[in-house]
mmCIF file of C-alpha atoms in Angstrom:
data_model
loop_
_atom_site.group_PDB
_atom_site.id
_atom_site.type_symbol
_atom_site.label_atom_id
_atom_site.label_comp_id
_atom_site.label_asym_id
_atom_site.label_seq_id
_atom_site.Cartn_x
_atom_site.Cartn_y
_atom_site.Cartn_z
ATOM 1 C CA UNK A 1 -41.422 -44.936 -302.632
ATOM 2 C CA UNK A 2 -40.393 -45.675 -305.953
ATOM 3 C CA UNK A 3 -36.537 -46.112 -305.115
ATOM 4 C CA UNK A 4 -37.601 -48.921 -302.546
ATOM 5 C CA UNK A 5 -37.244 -51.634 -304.343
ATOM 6 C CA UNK A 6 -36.357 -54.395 -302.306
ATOM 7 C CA UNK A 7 -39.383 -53.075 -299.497
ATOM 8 C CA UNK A 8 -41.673 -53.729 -302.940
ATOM 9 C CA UNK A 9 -40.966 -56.886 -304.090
ATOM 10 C CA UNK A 10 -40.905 -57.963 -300.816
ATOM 11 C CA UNK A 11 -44.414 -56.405 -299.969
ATOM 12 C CA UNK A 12 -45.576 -58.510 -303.199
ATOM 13 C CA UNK A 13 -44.330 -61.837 -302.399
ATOM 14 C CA UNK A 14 -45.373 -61.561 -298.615
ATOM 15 C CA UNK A 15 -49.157 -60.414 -299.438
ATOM 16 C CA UNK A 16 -50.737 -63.623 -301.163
ATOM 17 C CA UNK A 17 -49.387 -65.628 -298.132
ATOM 18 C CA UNK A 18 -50.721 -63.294 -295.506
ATOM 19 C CA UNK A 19 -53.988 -63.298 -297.129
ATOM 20 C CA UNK A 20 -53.512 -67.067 -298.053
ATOM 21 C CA UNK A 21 -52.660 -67.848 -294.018
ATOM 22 C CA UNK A 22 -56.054 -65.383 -293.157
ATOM 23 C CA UNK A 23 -58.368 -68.251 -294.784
ATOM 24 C CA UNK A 24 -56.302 -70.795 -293.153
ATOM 25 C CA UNK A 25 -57.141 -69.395 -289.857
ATOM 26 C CA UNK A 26 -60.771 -68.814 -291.044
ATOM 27 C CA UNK A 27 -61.886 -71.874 -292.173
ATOM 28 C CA UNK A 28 -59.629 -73.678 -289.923
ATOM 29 C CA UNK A 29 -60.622 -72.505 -286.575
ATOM 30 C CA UNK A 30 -63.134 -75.465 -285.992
ATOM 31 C CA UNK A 31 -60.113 -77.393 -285.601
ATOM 32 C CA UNK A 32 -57.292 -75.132 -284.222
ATOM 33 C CA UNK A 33 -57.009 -72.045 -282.538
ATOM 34 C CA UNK A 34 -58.224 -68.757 -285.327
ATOM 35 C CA UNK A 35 -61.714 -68.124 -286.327
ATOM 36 C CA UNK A 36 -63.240 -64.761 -287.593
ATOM 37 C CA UNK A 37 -62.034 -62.220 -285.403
ATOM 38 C CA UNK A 38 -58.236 -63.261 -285.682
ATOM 39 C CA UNK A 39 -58.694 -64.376 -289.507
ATOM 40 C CA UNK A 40 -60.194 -60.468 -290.186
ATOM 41 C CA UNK A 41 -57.390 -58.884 -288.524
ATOM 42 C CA UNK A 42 -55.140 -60.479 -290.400
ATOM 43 C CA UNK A 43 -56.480 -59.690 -293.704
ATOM 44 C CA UNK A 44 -56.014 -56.333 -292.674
ATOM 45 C CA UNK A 45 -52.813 -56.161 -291.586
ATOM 46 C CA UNK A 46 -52.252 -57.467 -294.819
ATOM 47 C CA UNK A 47 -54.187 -54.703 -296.803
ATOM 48 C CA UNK A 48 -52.765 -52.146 -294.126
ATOM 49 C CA UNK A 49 -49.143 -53.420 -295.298
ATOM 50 C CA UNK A 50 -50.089 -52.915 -299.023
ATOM 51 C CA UNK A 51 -50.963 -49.354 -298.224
ATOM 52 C CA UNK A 52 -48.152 -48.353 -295.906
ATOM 53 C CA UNK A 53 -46.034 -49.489 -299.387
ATOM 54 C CA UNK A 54 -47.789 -48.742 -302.159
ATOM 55 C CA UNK A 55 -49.291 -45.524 -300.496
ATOM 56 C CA UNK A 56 -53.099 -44.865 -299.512
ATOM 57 C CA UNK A 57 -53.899 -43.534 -303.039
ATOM 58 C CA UNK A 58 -53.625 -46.812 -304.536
ATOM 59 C CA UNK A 59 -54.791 -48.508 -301.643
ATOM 60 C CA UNK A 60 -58.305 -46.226 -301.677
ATOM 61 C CA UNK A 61 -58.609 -47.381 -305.330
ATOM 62 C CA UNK A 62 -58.736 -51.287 -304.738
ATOM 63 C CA UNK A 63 -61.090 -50.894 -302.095
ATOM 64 C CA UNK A 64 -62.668 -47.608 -301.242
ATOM 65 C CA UNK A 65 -63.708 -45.860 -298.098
ATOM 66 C CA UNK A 66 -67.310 -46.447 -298.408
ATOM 67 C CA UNK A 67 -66.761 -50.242 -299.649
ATOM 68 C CA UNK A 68 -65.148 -50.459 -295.726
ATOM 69 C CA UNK A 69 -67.815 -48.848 -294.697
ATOM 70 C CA UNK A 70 -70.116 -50.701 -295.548
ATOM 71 C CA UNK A 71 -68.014 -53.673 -295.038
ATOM 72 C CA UNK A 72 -68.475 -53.347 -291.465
ATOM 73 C CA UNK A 73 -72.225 -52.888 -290.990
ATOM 74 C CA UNK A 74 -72.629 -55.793 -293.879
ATOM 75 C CA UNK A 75 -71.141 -58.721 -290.794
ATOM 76 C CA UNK A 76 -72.731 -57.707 -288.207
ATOM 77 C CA UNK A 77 -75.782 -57.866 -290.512
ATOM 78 C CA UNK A 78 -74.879 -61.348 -291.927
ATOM 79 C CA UNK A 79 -74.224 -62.712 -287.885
ATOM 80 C CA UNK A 80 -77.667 -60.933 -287.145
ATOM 81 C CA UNK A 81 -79.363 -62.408 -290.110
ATOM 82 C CA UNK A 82 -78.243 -65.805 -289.326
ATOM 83 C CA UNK A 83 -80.350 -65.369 -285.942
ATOM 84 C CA UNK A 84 -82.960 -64.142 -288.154
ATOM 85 C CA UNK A 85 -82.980 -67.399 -290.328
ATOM 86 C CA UNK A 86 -83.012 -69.790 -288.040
ATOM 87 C CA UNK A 87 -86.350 -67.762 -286.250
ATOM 88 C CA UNK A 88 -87.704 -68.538 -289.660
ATOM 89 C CA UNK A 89 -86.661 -72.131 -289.614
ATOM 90 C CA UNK A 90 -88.622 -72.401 -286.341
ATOM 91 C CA UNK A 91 -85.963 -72.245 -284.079
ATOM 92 C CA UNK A 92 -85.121 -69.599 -281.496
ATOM 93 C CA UNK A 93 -82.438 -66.622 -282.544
ATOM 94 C CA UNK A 94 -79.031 -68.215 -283.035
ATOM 95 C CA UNK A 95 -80.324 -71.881 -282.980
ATOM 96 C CA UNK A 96 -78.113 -73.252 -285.809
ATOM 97 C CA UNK A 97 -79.552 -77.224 -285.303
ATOM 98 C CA UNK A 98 -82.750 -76.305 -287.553
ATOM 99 C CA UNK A 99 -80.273 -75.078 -289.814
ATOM 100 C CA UNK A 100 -79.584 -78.541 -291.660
ATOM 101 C CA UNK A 101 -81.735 -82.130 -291.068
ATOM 102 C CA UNK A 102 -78.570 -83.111 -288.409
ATOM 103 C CA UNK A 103 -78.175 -81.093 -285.980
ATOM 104 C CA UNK A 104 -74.344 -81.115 -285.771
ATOM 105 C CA UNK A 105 -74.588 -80.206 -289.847
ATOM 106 C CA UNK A 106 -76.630 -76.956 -288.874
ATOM 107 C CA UNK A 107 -74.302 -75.923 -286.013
ATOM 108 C CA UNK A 108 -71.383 -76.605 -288.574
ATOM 109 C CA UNK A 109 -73.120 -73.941 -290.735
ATOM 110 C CA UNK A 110 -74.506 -71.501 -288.366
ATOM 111 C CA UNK A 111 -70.709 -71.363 -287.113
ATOM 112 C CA UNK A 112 -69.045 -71.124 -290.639
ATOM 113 C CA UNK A 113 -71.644 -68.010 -291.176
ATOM 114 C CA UNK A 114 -71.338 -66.268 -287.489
ATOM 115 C CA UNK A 115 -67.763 -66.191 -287.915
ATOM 116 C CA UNK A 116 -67.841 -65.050 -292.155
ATOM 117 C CA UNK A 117 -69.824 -62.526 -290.335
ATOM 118 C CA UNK A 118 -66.796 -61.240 -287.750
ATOM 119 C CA UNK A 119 -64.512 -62.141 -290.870
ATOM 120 C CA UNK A 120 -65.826 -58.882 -292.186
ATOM 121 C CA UNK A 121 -66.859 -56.502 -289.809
ATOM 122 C CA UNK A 122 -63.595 -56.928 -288.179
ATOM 123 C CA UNK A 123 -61.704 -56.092 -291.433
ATOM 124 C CA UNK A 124 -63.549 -53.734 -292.453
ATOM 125 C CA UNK A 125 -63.346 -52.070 -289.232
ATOM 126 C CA UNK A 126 -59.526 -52.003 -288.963
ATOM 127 C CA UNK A 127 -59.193 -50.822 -292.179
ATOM 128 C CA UNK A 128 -61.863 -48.106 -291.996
ATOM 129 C CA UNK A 129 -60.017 -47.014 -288.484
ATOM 130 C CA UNK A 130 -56.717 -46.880 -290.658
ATOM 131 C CA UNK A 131 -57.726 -44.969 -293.108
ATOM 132 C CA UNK A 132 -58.979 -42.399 -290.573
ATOM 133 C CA UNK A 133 -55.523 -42.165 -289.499
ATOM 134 C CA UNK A 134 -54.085 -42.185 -292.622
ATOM 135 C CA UNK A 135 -56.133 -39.844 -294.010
ATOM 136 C CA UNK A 136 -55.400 -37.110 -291.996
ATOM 137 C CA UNK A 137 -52.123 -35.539 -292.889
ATOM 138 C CA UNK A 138 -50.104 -33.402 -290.528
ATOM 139 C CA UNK A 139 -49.368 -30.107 -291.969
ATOM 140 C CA UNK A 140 -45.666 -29.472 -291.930
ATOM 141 C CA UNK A 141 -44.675 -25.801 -290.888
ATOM 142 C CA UNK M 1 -38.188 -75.657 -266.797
ATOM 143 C CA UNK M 2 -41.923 -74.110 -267.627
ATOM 144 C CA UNK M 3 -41.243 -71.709 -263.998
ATOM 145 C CA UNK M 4 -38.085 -71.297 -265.777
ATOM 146 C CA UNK M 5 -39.587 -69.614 -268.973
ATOM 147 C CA UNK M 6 -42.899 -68.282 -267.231
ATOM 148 C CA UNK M 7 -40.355 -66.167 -265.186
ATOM 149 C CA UNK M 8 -37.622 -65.511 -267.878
ATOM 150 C CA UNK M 9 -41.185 -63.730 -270.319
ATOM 151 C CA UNK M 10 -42.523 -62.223 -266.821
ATOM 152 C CA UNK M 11 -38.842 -60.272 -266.364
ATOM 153 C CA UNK M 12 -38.628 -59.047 -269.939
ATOM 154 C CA UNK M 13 -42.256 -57.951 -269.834
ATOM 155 C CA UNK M 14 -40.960 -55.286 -266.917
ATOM 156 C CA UNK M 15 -38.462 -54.661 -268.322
ATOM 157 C CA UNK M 16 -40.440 -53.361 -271.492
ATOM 158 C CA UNK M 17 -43.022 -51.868 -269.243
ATOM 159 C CA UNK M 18 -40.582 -49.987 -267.230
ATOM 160 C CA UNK M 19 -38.524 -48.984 -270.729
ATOM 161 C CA UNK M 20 -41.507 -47.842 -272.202
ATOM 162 C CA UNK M 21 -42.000 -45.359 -269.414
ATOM 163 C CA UNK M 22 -38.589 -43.907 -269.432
ATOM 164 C CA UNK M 23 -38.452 -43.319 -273.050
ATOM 165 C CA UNK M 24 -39.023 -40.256 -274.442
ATOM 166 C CA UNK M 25 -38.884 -40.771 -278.127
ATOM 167 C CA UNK M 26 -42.339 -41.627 -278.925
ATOM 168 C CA UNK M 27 -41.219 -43.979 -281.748
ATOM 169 C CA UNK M 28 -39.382 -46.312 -280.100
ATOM 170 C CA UNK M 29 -41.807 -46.561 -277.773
ATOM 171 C CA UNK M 30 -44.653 -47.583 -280.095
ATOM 172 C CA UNK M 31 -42.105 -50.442 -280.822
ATOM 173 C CA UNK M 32 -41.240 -51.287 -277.644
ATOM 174 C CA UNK M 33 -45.091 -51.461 -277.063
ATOM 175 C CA UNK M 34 -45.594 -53.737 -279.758
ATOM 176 C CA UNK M 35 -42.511 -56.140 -278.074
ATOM 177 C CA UNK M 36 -44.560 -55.910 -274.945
ATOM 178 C CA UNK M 37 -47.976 -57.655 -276.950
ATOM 179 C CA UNK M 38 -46.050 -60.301 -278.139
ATOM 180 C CA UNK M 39 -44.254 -61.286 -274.993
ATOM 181 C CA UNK M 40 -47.751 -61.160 -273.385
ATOM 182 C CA UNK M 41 -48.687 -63.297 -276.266
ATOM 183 C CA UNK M 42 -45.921 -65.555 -275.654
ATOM 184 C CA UNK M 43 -46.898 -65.894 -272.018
ATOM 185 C CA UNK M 44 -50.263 -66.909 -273.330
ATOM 186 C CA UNK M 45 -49.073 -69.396 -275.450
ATOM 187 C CA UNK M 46 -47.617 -70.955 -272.194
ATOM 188 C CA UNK M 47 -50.435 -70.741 -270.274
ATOM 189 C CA UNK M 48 -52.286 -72.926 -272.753
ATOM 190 C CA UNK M 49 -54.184 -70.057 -274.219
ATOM 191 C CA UNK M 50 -53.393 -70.423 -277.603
ATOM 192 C CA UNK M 51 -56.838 -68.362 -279.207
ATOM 193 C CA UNK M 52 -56.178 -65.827 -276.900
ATOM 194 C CA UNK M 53 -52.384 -65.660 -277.685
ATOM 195 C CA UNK M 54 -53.160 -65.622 -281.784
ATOM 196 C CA UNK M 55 -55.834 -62.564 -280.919
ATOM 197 C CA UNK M 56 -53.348 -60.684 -279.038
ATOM 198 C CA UNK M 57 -50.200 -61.175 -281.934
ATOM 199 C CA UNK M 58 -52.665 -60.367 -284.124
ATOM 200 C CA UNK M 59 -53.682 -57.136 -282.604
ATOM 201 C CA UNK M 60 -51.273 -56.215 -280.281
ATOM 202 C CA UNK M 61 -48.961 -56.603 -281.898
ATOM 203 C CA UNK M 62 -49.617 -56.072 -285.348
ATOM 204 C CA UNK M 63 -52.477 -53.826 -285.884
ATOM 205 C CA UNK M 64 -52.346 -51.163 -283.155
ATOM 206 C CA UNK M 65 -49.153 -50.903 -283.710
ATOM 207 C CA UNK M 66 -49.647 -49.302 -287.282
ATOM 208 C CA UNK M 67 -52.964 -47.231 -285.563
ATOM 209 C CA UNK M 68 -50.499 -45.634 -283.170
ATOM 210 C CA UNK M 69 -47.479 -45.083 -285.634
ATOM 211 C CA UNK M 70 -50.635 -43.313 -287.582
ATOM 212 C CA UNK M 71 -50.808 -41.321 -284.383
ATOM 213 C CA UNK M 72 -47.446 -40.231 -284.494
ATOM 214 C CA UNK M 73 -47.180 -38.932 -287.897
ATOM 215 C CA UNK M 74 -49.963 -36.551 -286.583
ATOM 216 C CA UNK M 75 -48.520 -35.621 -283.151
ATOM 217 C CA UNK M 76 -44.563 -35.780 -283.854
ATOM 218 C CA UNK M 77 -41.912 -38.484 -282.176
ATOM 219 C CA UNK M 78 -41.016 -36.808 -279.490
ATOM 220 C CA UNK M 79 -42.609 -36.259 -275.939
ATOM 221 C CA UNK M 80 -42.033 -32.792 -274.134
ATOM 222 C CA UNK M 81 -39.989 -33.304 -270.661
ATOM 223 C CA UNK M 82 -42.682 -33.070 -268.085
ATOM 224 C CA UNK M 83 -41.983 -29.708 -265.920
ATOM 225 C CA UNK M 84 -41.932 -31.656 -262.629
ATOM 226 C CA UNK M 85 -41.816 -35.112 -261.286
ATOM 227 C CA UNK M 86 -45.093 -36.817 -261.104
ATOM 228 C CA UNK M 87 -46.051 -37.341 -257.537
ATOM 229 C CA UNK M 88 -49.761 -37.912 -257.704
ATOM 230 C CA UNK M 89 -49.647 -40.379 -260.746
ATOM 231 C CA UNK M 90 -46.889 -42.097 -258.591
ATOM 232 C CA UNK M 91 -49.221 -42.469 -256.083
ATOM 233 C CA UNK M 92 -52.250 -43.510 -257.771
ATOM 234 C CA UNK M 93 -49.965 -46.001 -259.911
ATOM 235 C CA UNK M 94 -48.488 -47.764 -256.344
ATOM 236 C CA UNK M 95 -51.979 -48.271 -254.447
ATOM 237 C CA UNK M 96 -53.566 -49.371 -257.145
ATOM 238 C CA UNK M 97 -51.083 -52.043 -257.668
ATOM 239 C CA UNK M 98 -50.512 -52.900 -254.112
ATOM 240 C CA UNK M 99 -54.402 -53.596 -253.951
ATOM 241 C CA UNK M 100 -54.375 -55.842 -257.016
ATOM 242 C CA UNK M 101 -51.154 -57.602 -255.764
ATOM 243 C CA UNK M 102 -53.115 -57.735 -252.427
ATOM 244 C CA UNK M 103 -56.718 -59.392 -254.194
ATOM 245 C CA UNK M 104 -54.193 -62.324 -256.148
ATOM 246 C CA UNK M 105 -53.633 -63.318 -252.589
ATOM 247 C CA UNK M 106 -57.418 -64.178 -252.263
ATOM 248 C CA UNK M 107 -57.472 -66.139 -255.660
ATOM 249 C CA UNK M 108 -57.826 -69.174 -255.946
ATOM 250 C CA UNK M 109 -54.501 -70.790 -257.429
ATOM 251 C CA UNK M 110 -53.674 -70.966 -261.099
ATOM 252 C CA UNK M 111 -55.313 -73.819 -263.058
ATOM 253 C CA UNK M 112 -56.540 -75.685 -260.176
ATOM 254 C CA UNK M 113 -59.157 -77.916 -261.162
ATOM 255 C CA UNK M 114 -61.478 -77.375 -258.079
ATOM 256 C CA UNK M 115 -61.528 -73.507 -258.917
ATOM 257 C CA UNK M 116 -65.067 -72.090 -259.144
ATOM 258 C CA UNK M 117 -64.343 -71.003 -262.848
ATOM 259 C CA UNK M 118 -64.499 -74.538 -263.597
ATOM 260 C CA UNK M 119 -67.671 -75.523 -261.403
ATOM 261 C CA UNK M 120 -70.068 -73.946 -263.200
ATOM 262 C CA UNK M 121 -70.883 -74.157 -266.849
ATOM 263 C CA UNK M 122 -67.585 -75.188 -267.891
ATOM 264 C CA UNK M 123 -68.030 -78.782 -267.114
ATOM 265 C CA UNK M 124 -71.173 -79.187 -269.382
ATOM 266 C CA UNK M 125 -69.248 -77.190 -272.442
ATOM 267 C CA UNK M 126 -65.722 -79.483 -272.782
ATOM 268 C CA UNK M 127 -67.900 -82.830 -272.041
ATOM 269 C CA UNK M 128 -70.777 -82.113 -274.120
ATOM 270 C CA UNK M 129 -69.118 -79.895 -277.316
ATOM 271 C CA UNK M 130 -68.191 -82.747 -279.219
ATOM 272 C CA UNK M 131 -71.661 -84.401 -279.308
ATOM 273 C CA UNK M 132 -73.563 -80.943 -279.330
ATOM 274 C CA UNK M 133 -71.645 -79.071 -282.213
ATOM 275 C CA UNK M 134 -68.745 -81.847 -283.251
ATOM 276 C CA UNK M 135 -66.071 -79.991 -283.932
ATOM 277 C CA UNK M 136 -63.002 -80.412 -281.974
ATOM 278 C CA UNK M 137 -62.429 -76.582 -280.523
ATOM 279 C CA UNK M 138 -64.187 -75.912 -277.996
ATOM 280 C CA UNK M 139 -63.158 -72.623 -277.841
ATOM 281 C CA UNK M 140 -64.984 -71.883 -281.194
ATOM 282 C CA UNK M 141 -67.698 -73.905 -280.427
ATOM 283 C CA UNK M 142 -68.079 -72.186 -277.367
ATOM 284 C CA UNK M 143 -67.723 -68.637 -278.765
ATOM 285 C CA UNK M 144 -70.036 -69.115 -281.747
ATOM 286 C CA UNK M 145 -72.594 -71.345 -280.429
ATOM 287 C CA UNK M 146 -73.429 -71.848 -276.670
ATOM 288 C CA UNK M 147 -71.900 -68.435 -276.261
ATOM 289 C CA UNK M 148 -73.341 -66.960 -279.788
ATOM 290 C CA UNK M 149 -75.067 -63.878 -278.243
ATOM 291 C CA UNK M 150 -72.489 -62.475 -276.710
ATOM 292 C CA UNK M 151 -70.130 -62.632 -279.842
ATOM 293 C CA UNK M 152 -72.881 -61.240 -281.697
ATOM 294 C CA UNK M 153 -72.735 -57.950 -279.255
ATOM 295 C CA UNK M 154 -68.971 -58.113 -279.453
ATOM 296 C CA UNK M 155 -68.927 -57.766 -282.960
ATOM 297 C CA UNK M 156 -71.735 -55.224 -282.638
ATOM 298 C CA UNK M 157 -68.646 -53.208 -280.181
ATOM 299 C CA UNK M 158 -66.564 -53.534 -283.382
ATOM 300 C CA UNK M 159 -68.885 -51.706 -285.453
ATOM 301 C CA UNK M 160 -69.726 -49.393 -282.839
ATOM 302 C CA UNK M 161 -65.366 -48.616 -282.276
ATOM 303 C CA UNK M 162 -65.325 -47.820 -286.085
ATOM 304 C CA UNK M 163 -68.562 -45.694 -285.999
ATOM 305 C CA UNK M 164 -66.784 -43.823 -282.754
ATOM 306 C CA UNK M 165 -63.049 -43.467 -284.819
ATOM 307 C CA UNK M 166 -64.696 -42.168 -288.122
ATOM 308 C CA UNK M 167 -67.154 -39.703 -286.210
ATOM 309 C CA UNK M 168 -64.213 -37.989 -284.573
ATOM 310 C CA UNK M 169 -61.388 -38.338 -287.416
ATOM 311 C CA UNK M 170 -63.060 -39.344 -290.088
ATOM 312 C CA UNK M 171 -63.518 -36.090 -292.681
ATOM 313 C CA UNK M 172 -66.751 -35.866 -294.317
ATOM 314 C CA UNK M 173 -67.507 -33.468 -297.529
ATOM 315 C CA UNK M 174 -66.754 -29.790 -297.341
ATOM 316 C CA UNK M 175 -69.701 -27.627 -295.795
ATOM 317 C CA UNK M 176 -71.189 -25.491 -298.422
ATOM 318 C CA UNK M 177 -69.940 -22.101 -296.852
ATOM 319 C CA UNK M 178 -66.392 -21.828 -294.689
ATOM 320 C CA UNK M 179 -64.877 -19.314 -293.050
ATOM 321 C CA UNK M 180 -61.120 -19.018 -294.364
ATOM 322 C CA UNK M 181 -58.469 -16.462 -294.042
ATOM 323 C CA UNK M 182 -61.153 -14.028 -292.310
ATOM 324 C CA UNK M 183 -64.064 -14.325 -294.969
ATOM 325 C CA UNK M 184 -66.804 -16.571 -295.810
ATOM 326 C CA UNK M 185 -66.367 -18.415 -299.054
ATOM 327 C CA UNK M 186 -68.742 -20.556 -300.720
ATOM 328 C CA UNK M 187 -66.987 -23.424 -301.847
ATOM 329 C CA UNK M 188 -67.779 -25.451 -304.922
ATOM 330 C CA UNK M 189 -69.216 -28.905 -305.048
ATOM 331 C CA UNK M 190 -66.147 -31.696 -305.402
ATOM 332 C CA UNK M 191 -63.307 -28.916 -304.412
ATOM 333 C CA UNK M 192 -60.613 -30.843 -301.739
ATOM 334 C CA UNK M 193 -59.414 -29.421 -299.008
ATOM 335 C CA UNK M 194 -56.095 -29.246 -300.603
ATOM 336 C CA UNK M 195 -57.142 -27.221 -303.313
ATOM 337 C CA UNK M 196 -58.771 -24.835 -300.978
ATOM 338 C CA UNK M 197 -55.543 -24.488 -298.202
ATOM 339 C CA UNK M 198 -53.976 -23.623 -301.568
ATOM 340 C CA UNK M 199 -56.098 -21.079 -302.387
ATOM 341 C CA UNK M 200 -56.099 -19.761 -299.363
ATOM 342 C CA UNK M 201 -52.677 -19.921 -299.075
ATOM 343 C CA UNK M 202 -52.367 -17.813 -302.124
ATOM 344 C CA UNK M 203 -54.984 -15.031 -300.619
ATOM 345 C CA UNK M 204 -53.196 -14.869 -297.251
ATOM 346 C CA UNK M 205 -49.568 -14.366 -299.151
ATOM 347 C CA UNK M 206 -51.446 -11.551 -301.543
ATOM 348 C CA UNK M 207 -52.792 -9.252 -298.339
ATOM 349 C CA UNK M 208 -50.180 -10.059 -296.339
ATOM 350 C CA UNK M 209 -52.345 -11.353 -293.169
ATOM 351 C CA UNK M 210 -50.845 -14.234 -291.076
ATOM 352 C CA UNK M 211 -53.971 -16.153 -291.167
ATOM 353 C CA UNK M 212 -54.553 -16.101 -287.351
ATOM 354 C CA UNK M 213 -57.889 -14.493 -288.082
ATOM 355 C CA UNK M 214 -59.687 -17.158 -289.406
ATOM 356 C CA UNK M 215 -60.855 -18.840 -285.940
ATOM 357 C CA UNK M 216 -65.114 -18.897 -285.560
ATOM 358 C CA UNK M 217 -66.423 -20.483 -288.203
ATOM 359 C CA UNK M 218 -69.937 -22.416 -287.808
ATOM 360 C CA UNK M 219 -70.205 -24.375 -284.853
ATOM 361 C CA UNK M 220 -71.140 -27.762 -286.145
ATOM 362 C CA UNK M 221 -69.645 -28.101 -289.406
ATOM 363 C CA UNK M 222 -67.120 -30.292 -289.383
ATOM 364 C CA UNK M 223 -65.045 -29.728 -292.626
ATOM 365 C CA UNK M 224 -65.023 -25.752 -291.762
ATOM 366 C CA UNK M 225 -63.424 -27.075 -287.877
ATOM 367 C CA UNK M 226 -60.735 -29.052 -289.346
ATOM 368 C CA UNK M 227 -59.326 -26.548 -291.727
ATOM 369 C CA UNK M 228 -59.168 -23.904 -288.603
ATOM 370 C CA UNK M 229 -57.612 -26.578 -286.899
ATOM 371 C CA UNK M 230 -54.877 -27.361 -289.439
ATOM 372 C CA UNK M 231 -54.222 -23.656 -289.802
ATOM 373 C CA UNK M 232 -54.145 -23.415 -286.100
ATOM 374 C CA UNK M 233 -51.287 -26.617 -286.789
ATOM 375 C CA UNK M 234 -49.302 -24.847 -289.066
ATOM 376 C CA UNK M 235 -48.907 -21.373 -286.720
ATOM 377 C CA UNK M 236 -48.538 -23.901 -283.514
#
């Protein structure tokens, strides 16, 4: 990959706004179309680019397999422990009013945290799925 | 002029469909496949369905596109020639279709505001959303909140699809004993696999053997299974 120079570069400039355009869709899907399933996808398409460039070696040492891993168990924990929390609060499981004194304030923040908790179980799913493909190398004859 | 475009992204969606059939080279039709998720994402764009539309650029486009270009560089680009024409798929693929073009006729027509999908709960979510949760999607507001459980068990599906890909393909630590080249070996702590196909390598080319005697290992043991299976590759 070294002689691709021009497939580099480009890889570089185009990551920080694929990653930038991932929050936008993140924290802007109150208002638009995105939220946390569409906003972790494309944070991994983004980290899938960087390793289909820069090659899964280097791409295992910013973020490795078990760091996916765990990735994906940690949002479905954080959506789960939201329910949790608001049980506590004396609500029922996934009530997000008792969340803040207004209710619209609590629903505001039991949203922003459901969908920080799809944010990362879908990336670290996709990515843990590519690097299952990835890591399995055909052995040429 | 929408009819116009609905039926101009309808044609080149058979058009891909039907391509995508005839091709051969498994390459190009990974690409033509992800041509085919963003016309469907363009069609969703015009039927208003713009989260749905973002979801399936997103994914159908971008992601599973990569996941099945992974695919390839395990299988190889190019599909065998099957030995005779499929009759029974043929079949299968034309009653099936002429019983789902059959049940549209009994649907109720396209984004008519009387439909049943918008008697029921549907009402009560676009009137009430901006008092309830005040913020102006409804389709978020409806996903995370009213509908909250069942994104919680979708995201649950995610986790389960990764637990599902990394059981099957996924490639733990070595077992501590595998069967290679026709002889158990106990294999050191840390050693990759790569440094053990060399080695073997290296024994097979010293005794000659073509390494086809190195199927049975362990039932079970997962690292011992794959490097049969690679071997098995190599001779294949």
């Amino acid at each position: 990959m070294d002689d691709l120079v021009v497939l580099r570069v480009g890889t570089k400039i185009l990551i920080p706004f694929i990653l930038l355009f991932a929050l936008y869709v993140q924290f802007h899907g109150d208002y638009g179309p995105g939220g946390g399933f569409q906003a972790g996808v494309i944070f991994a398409a983004a980290y899938v680019l960087y390793a289909l460039v820069f090659g899964i070696g280097n791409a295992l040492r910013v973020m490795p397999a078990k760091v996916v891993y765990a990735c994906g168990a940690v949002g479905v924990m954080i959506f789960v422990g939201t329910g949790f929390v608001t049980m506590g609060l004396g609500g029922v499981f996934l009530d997000y009013n008792v969340l803040a004194h207004e209710p619209s304030h609590g629903q505001h923040y039991g949203i922003i945290a459901v969908e920080l908790g799809v944010l990362v179980t879908v990336f670290g799913v996709m990515v843990a799925i590519f690097y299952a493909f990835a890591g399995r190398r055909r052995l040429d004859p | 002029m929408i009819e116009f475009v609905d039926v101009a992204l309808l044609v080149l969606l058979a058009i891909t469909g039907v391509t995508i059939i005839r091709l051969r080279n498994l390459f190009a039709a990974v690409m033509m496949a992800g041509i085919y998720s963003l016309l469907s994402a363009a069609l969703f764009v015009v039927m208003d369905a713009v989260d749905v539309a973002f979801t399936e650029a997103a994914v159908g486009a971008g992601i599973s596109t990569v996941l099945m270009l992974g695919t390839l560089a395990l299988v190889g680009h190019q599909e065998k020639k099957p030995r005779r024409p499929a009759i029974v798929p043929l079949f299968v693929v034309l009653v099936t279709g002429g019983i789902l073009v059959y049940g549209t006729s009994q649907m109720p027509p396209f984004g008519h505001a009387d439909n049943p999908i918008h008697q029921h709960v549907a009402p009560y979510y676009l009137e009430e959303s901006e008092h309830d949760i005040e913020i102006p999607n409804v389709v978020t507001s409806v996903l995370s909140s009213y509908r909250g459980y069942d994104t919680m068990g979708e995201t649950a599906v995610v986790f389960t699809a990764m637990v599902g890909v990394l059981l099957l393909l996924a490639r733990g630590p070595l077992p501590r004993r595998v069967l290679l080249g026709g002889e158990w070996r106990t294999v050191r702590p840390g050693t990759t696999r790569e440094e053990l196909r060399a080695e073997a390598a290296h024994a097979l080319d010293a005794d000659g053997s073509d390494g086809d005697g190195s199927g049975g290992t362990t039932p079970g043991s997962p690292g011992s299974e794959d490097i049969v299976g690679e071997q098995g590759g190599k001779h294949g």
